[in-house]
């Protein structure tokens, strides 16, 4: 009972409050954009040579505003948005009318999950393992070599590394495809050819994410391990004759993994918003590309759908980590 009253309920209150504030910002921020999706929709008709008399245009504008949830005052739109949000109904997309937002996200999300989830987990695992040993055995020669490589790649922007890989392995040595997520004209089937095609097309975007992410975790883990290594209890363990293997894994790396685990939870939540620059560079059909098109065309519904999903996943990840953190760190108790 004490756990529920003093620990769980306050965190649930904060959890729902953060979602409410985030969803409210999701509603208002797109409406500050200079683009008007309804007028853009009408403009597409006129540029295609379709004649519409003023009365028909007014009727279409009224219908589109009702369909897109833009009818009435700002407060009425906000209340309508909250009702649709509870039903996970974000309406149709503006620039891919009349396709529902849910369908567009469902089509793009598996590609982003496949790319981002694998690269995030691999970068976290490799970066923490190498960074943990590099932090503890900091005087080794191989640590200096890895440090040198990290100092070159880590500050590099994603798009620079992506373009570099694209030029080297797509043009100079045309080993991997340079765009899309599968071969042109291919319909996805669970076959060896489909799997190989998808892996080849995703290799370059995956490497651009993996390399930078891996060195980010490497440097963070190395710094944390060096800090933990200088703690008094580690020095006492060495003086007491505790085996070095036990000191490394049980006392140093285990404690250094606590902030890294929290960082992983946040990273897993952020993958649902996609890798915007990487997906654009390689024309990858993920949520990042979808988000860019939504911003560029002023697609309120699609923007709200993607960002709402990202907010919920990130806050849920933080809540789960917050609840299980006492199981990871014996120094923390439910108080």
Coordinates of C-alpha atoms in Angstrom, one line a residue:
X1 CA 0.0 0.0 0.0
X2 CA 2.9 2.4 0.8
X3 CA 4.4 1.7 -2.6
X4 CA 1.1 2.6 -4.4
X5 CA 0.5 5.7 -2.4
X6 CA 3.9 7.2 -2.2
X7 CA 5.6 5.9 -5.3
X8 CA 3.2 4.6 -8.0
X9 CA 0.4 7.2 -7.9
X10 CA 2.7 10.3 -8.0
X11 CA 4.5 8.9 -11.0
X12 CA 1.2 8.0 -12.8
X13 CA 0.0 11.6 -12.2
X14 CA 3.2 13.0 -13.7
X15 CA 2.9 10.4 -16.6
X16 CA -0.6 11.5 -17.6
X17 CA 0.3 15.2 -17.1
X18 CA 3.2 15.0 -19.4
X19 CA 1.1 13.2 -22.0
X20 CA -1.6 15.9 -21.7
X21 CA 0.9 18.8 -22.0
X22 CA 2.6 17.1 -24.9
X23 CA -0.6 16.3 -26.8
X24 CA -1.7 19.9 -26.3
X25 CA 1.5 21.2 -27.8
X26 CA 1.0 18.8 -30.7
X27 CA -2.4 20.3 -31.4
X28 CA -1.3 24.0 -31.2
X29 CA 2.2 23.9 -32.8
X30 CA 1.1 22.7 -36.3
X31 CA -1.4 25.5 -36.4
X32 CA 1.4 28.0 -36.1
X33 CA 2.8 26.9 -39.4
X34 CA 2.4 29.4 -42.3
X35 CA 0.9 26.7 -44.5
X36 CA -2.9 26.2 -44.9
X37 CA -3.6 22.6 -45.9
X38 CA -7.1 23.3 -47.1
X39 CA -6.0 26.1 -49.4
X40 CA -3.1 23.9 -50.6
X41 CA -5.7 21.2 -51.4
X42 CA -7.8 23.6 -53.4
X43 CA -4.7 25.0 -55.1
X44 CA -3.8 21.5 -56.4
X45 CA -7.1 21.3 -58.1
X46 CA -6.7 24.6 -59.8
X47 CA -3.2 23.9 -61.0
X48 CA -4.4 20.7 -62.6
X49 CA -6.8 22.7 -64.7
X50 CA -10.0 21.6 -62.9
X51 CA -12.6 24.4 -63.0
X52 CA -14.7 25.0 -59.9
X53 CA -17.2 27.8 -59.5
X54 CA -16.9 29.9 -56.3
X55 CA -19.9 28.2 -54.7
X56 CA -18.4 24.7 -55.2
X57 CA -15.1 26.0 -53.8
X58 CA -16.8 27.3 -50.6
X59 CA -18.6 24.0 -50.2
X60 CA -15.4 22.0 -50.6
X61 CA -13.6 24.2 -48.1
X62 CA -16.4 23.7 -45.6
X63 CA -16.3 19.9 -46.2
X64 CA -12.5 19.7 -45.9
X65 CA -12.5 21.7 -42.7
X66 CA -15.1 19.4 -41.2
X67 CA -13.2 16.4 -42.4
X68 CA -9.8 17.6 -41.1
X69 CA -11.1 18.8 -37.8
X70 CA -10.5 22.5 -38.6
X71 CA -14.1 23.6 -38.3
X72 CA -15.3 26.0 -35.5
X73 CA -13.2 27.9 -33.0
X74 CA -9.8 26.9 -31.8
X75 CA -11.3 25.6 -28.5
X76 CA -13.9 23.5 -30.4
X77 CA -11.1 22.1 -32.6
X78 CA -9.1 21.2 -29.5
X79 CA -12.0 19.4 -27.8
X80 CA -12.7 17.5 -31.0
X81 CA -9.0 16.6 -31.3
X82 CA -9.0 15.2 -27.7
X83 CA -12.0 13.1 -28.5
X84 CA -10.4 11.7 -31.6
X85 CA -7.1 11.2 -29.8
X86 CA -8.8 8.9 -27.3
X87 CA -10.1 6.8 -30.2
X88 CA -6.7 7.0 -31.9
X89 CA -8.5 8.6 -34.9
X90 CA -6.4 11.3 -36.5
X91 CA -8.5 11.5 -39.6
X92 CA -7.3 11.5 -43.2
X93 CA -3.9 12.7 -44.4
X94 CA -3.9 16.0 -46.2
X95 CA -1.3 15.4 -48.9
X96 CA -2.3 11.7 -49.4
X97 CA -6.1 12.3 -49.2
X98 CA -8.2 10.3 -48.4
X99 CA -5.8 7.8 -46.9
X100 CA -6.2 7.6 -43.1
X101 CA -3.3 8.7 -41.0
X102 CA -3.4 5.4 -39.1
X103 CA -2.8 3.5 -42.3
X104 CA 0.1 5.7 -43.4
X105 CA 1.8 5.2 -40.0
X106 CA 1.1 1.5 -40.1
X107 CA 2.8 1.2 -43.5
X108 CA 5.9 3.2 -42.5
X109 CA 6.4 2.1 -38.9
X110 CA 7.6 -1.4 -39.6
X111 CA 10.5 0.0 -41.8
X112 CA 11.5 2.4 -39.1
X113 CA 11.3 -0.2 -36.4
X114 CA 13.3 -2.6 -38.3
X115 CA 16.0 -0.1 -39.0
X116 CA 16.1 1.9 -35.8
X117 CA 15.4 -0.9 -33.3
X118 CA 18.2 -3.1 -34.6
X119 CA 20.8 -0.2 -34.9
X120 CA 19.9 1.3 -31.5
X121 CA 20.2 -2.0 -29.7
X122 CA 23.4 -3.0 -31.5
X123 CA 25.0 0.4 -30.9
X124 CA 24.0 0.3 -27.2
X125 CA 25.4 -3.2 -26.7
X126 CA 28.7 -2.8 -28.6
X127 CA 29.3 0.8 -27.4
X128 CA 28.8 -0.2 -23.7
X129 CA 30.9 -3.3 -23.9
X130 CA 33.8 -1.6 -25.6
X131 CA 33.4 1.6 -23.6
X132 CA 33.3 -0.4 -20.3
X133 CA 36.6 -2.1 -21.0
X134 CA 38.1 1.1 -22.4
X135 CA 37.2 3.0 -19.3
X136 CA 38.7 0.4 -16.9
X137 CA 41.8 -0.4 -19.0
X138 CA 42.3 3.1 -20.2
X139 CA 46.1 2.8 -20.6
X140 CA 45.9 0.0 -23.2
X141 CA 47.1 0.9 -26.7
X142 CA 43.8 -0.3 -28.4
X143 CA 41.9 2.1 -26.3
X144 CA 43.8 5.0 -27.8
X145 CA 43.1 3.7 -31.3
X146 CA 39.4 3.5 -30.6
X147 CA 39.4 6.9 -28.9
X148 CA 41.0 8.4 -32.1
X149 CA 38.4 6.8 -34.3
X150 CA 35.6 8.0 -32.0
X151 CA 36.9 11.6 -32.0
X152 CA 36.6 11.6 -35.8
X153 CA 33.2 9.9 -36.2
X154 CA 31.4 11.0 -33.1
X155 CA 31.2 14.8 -33.9
X156 CA 30.3 14.1 -37.5
X157 CA 26.7 15.0 -38.4
X158 CA 24.4 12.2 -39.5
X159 CA 23.9 13.5 -43.0
X160 CA 27.7 13.9 -43.6
X161 CA 28.4 10.3 -42.6
X162 CA 25.3 9.1 -44.6
X163 CA 26.5 11.0 -47.7
X164 CA 30.0 9.7 -47.3
X165 CA 28.8 6.1 -47.1
X166 CA 26.5 6.8 -50.0
X167 CA 29.3 8.1 -52.2
X168 CA 31.8 5.4 -51.3
X169 CA 29.6 2.3 -51.3
X170 CA 26.9 3.5 -53.8
X171 CA 28.9 5.3 -56.5
X172 CA 32.7 4.7 -56.2
X173 CA 32.3 1.0 -55.2
X174 CA 28.6 0.3 -56.1
X175 CA 28.1 -2.6 -53.7
X176 CA 24.9 -1.5 -52.0
X177 CA 21.7 0.2 -53.4
X178 CA 21.5 3.9 -52.8
X179 CA 17.7 4.4 -52.2
X180 CA 14.5 2.8 -51.1
X181 CA 14.1 -0.2 -48.8
X182 CA 13.7 -2.9 -51.4
X183 CA 14.1 -3.6 -55.1
X184 CA 11.9 -1.6 -57.6
X185 CA 8.8 -3.5 -58.5
X186 CA 9.3 -6.1 -55.8
X187 CA 6.3 -7.2 -53.7
X188 CA 7.4 -8.3 -50.2
X189 CA 7.2 -12.0 -49.5
X190 CA 8.8 -14.1 -46.8
X191 CA 11.4 -15.4 -49.2
X192 CA 15.2 -15.5 -49.2
X193 CA 15.3 -13.1 -52.2
X194 CA 13.1 -10.5 -50.3
X195 CA 15.1 -10.7 -47.1
X196 CA 18.5 -10.3 -48.9
X197 CA 17.1 -7.4 -50.9
X198 CA 15.8 -5.6 -47.8
X199 CA 19.1 -6.2 -45.9
X200 CA 21.1 -4.8 -48.9
X201 CA 18.9 -1.7 -49.1
X202 CA 19.0 -1.1 -45.4
X203 CA 22.8 -1.6 -44.9
X204 CA 23.9 1.9 -45.7
X205 CA 21.3 3.8 -43.6
X206 CA 21.9 1.2 -40.8
X207 CA 25.6 1.8 -40.8
X208 CA 25.3 5.6 -40.7
X209 CA 23.1 5.2 -37.6
X210 CA 25.1 2.4 -36.0
X211 CA 28.6 4.0 -36.3
X212 CA 27.6 7.3 -34.7
X213 CA 25.3 5.7 -32.1
X214 CA 28.0 3.2 -31.1
X215 CA 30.6 5.8 -30.5
X216 CA 28.1 8.0 -28.5
X217 CA 27.5 5.1 -26.1
X218 CA 31.2 4.2 -26.1
X219 CA 32.3 7.7 -24.9
X220 CA 29.5 7.9 -22.4
X221 CA 30.2 4.5 -20.9
X222 CA 33.9 5.1 -20.8
X223 CA 33.5 8.4 -18.8
X224 CA 31.0 6.7 -16.4
X225 CA 33.4 3.7 -15.9
X226 CA 36.3 6.0 -15.2
X227 CA 34.3 7.8 -12.6
X228 CA 33.1 4.6 -10.9
X229 CA 36.6 3.2 -11.0
X230 CA 37.8 6.0 -8.8
X231 CA 35.1 5.4 -6.1
X232 CA 36.3 4.3 -2.7
X233 CA 34.5 1.0 -2.7
X234 CA 36.4 -0.1 -5.8
X235 CA 39.8 0.9 -4.2
X236 CA 38.9 -1.0 -1.1
X237 CA 37.9 -4.1 -3.2
X238 CA 41.4 -4.0 -4.8
X239 CA 43.1 -3.6 -1.5
X240 CA 41.1 -6.5 -0.1
X241 CA 42.3 -8.8 -2.9
X242 CA 39.0 -9.2 -4.7
X243 CA 39.7 -10.7 -8.1
X244 CA 39.9 -8.1 -10.8
X245 CA 37.3 -9.9 -13.0
X246 CA 34.8 -9.6 -10.2
X247 CA 35.6 -5.9 -9.6
X248 CA 35.2 -5.1 -13.4
X249 CA 31.8 -6.9 -13.9
X250 CA 30.2 -6.8 -10.4
X251 CA 31.3 -3.4 -9.0
X252 CA 32.3 -1.2 -11.9
X253 CA 30.4 -2.1 -15.1
X254 CA 27.3 -3.1 -13.2
X255 CA 27.0 0.3 -11.5
X256 CA 28.0 2.2 -14.7
X257 CA 25.2 0.5 -16.6
X258 CA 22.5 2.2 -14.6
X259 CA 22.5 5.6 -16.4
X260 CA 23.1 3.8 -19.7
X261 CA 19.9 1.7 -19.1
X262 CA 17.9 4.9 -18.6
X263 CA 19.4 6.3 -21.8
X264 CA 18.4 3.2 -23.7
X265 CA 14.8 3.6 -22.6
X266 CA 14.7 7.1 -23.9
X267 CA 16.4 6.0 -27.2
X268 CA 13.9 3.2 -27.7
X269 CA 11.1 5.8 -27.3
X270 CA 12.6 8.2 -29.8
X271 CA 12.9 5.6 -32.6
X272 CA 9.1 5.9 -33.2
X273 CA 9.7 9.4 -34.7
X274 CA 12.1 7.9 -37.2
X275 CA 15.6 8.9 -38.4
X276 CA 14.6 12.0 -40.4
X277 CA 17.9 12.9 -42.1
X278 CA 19.0 9.3 -42.7
X279 CA 15.7 8.3 -44.2
X280 CA 15.6 11.3 -46.5
X281 CA 19.2 10.8 -47.6
X282 CA 18.5 7.2 -48.6
X283 CA 14.8 7.7 -49.6
X284 CA 13.9 5.1 -47.0
X285 CA 10.1 4.7 -46.5
X286 CA 10.0 5.2 -42.8
X287 CA 8.3 7.4 -40.3
X288 CA 11.0 10.1 -40.6
X289 CA 10.3 10.5 -44.3
X290 CA 6.6 10.6 -43.5
X291 CA 7.2 13.3 -40.9
X292 CA 9.2 15.4 -43.3
X293 CA 6.3 15.3 -45.9
X294 CA 3.9 16.2 -43.2
X295 CA 5.8 19.3 -42.1
X296 CA 6.5 20.3 -45.7
X297 CA 2.8 20.1 -46.8
X298 CA 1.4 21.3 -43.5
X299 CA -0.4 18.0 -42.9
X300 CA -1.8 18.7 -39.4
X301 CA -3.4 15.3 -39.0
X302 CA -0.2 13.3 -39.9
X303 CA 2.0 15.6 -37.8
X304 CA -0.3 15.0 -34.8
X305 CA -0.5 11.3 -35.4
X306 CA 3.3 10.8 -35.5
X307 CA 4.2 13.1 -32.7
X308 CA 1.4 11.8 -30.4
X309 CA 2.6 8.3 -30.9
X310 CA 6.2 9.4 -30.1
X311 CA 5.1 11.2 -27.0
X312 CA 3.2 8.2 -25.6
X313 CA 6.0 5.8 -26.3
X314 CA 8.7 8.0 -24.8
X315 CA 6.7 8.8 -21.6
X316 CA 5.7 5.1 -21.2
X317 CA 9.4 4.1 -21.6
X318 CA 10.4 6.5 -18.9
X319 CA 7.6 5.4 -16.6
X320 CA 8.6 1.7 -17.0
X321 CA 12.3 2.4 -16.3
X322 CA 11.3 4.6 -13.3
X323 CA 9.2 1.7 -11.9
X324 CA 11.8 -1.0 -12.4
X325 CA 14.9 1.1 -11.5
X326 CA 14.9 0.0 -7.9
X327 CA 15.3 -3.6 -9.2
X328 CA 18.4 -2.5 -11.1
X329 CA 19.9 -0.3 -8.4
X330 CA 19.7 -1.8 -4.9
X331 CA 20.6 1.7 -3.5
X332 CA 17.1 2.9 -4.6
X333 CA 14.0 1.9 -2.8
X334 CA 10.3 2.6 -3.3
X335 CA 9.9 5.5 -0.9

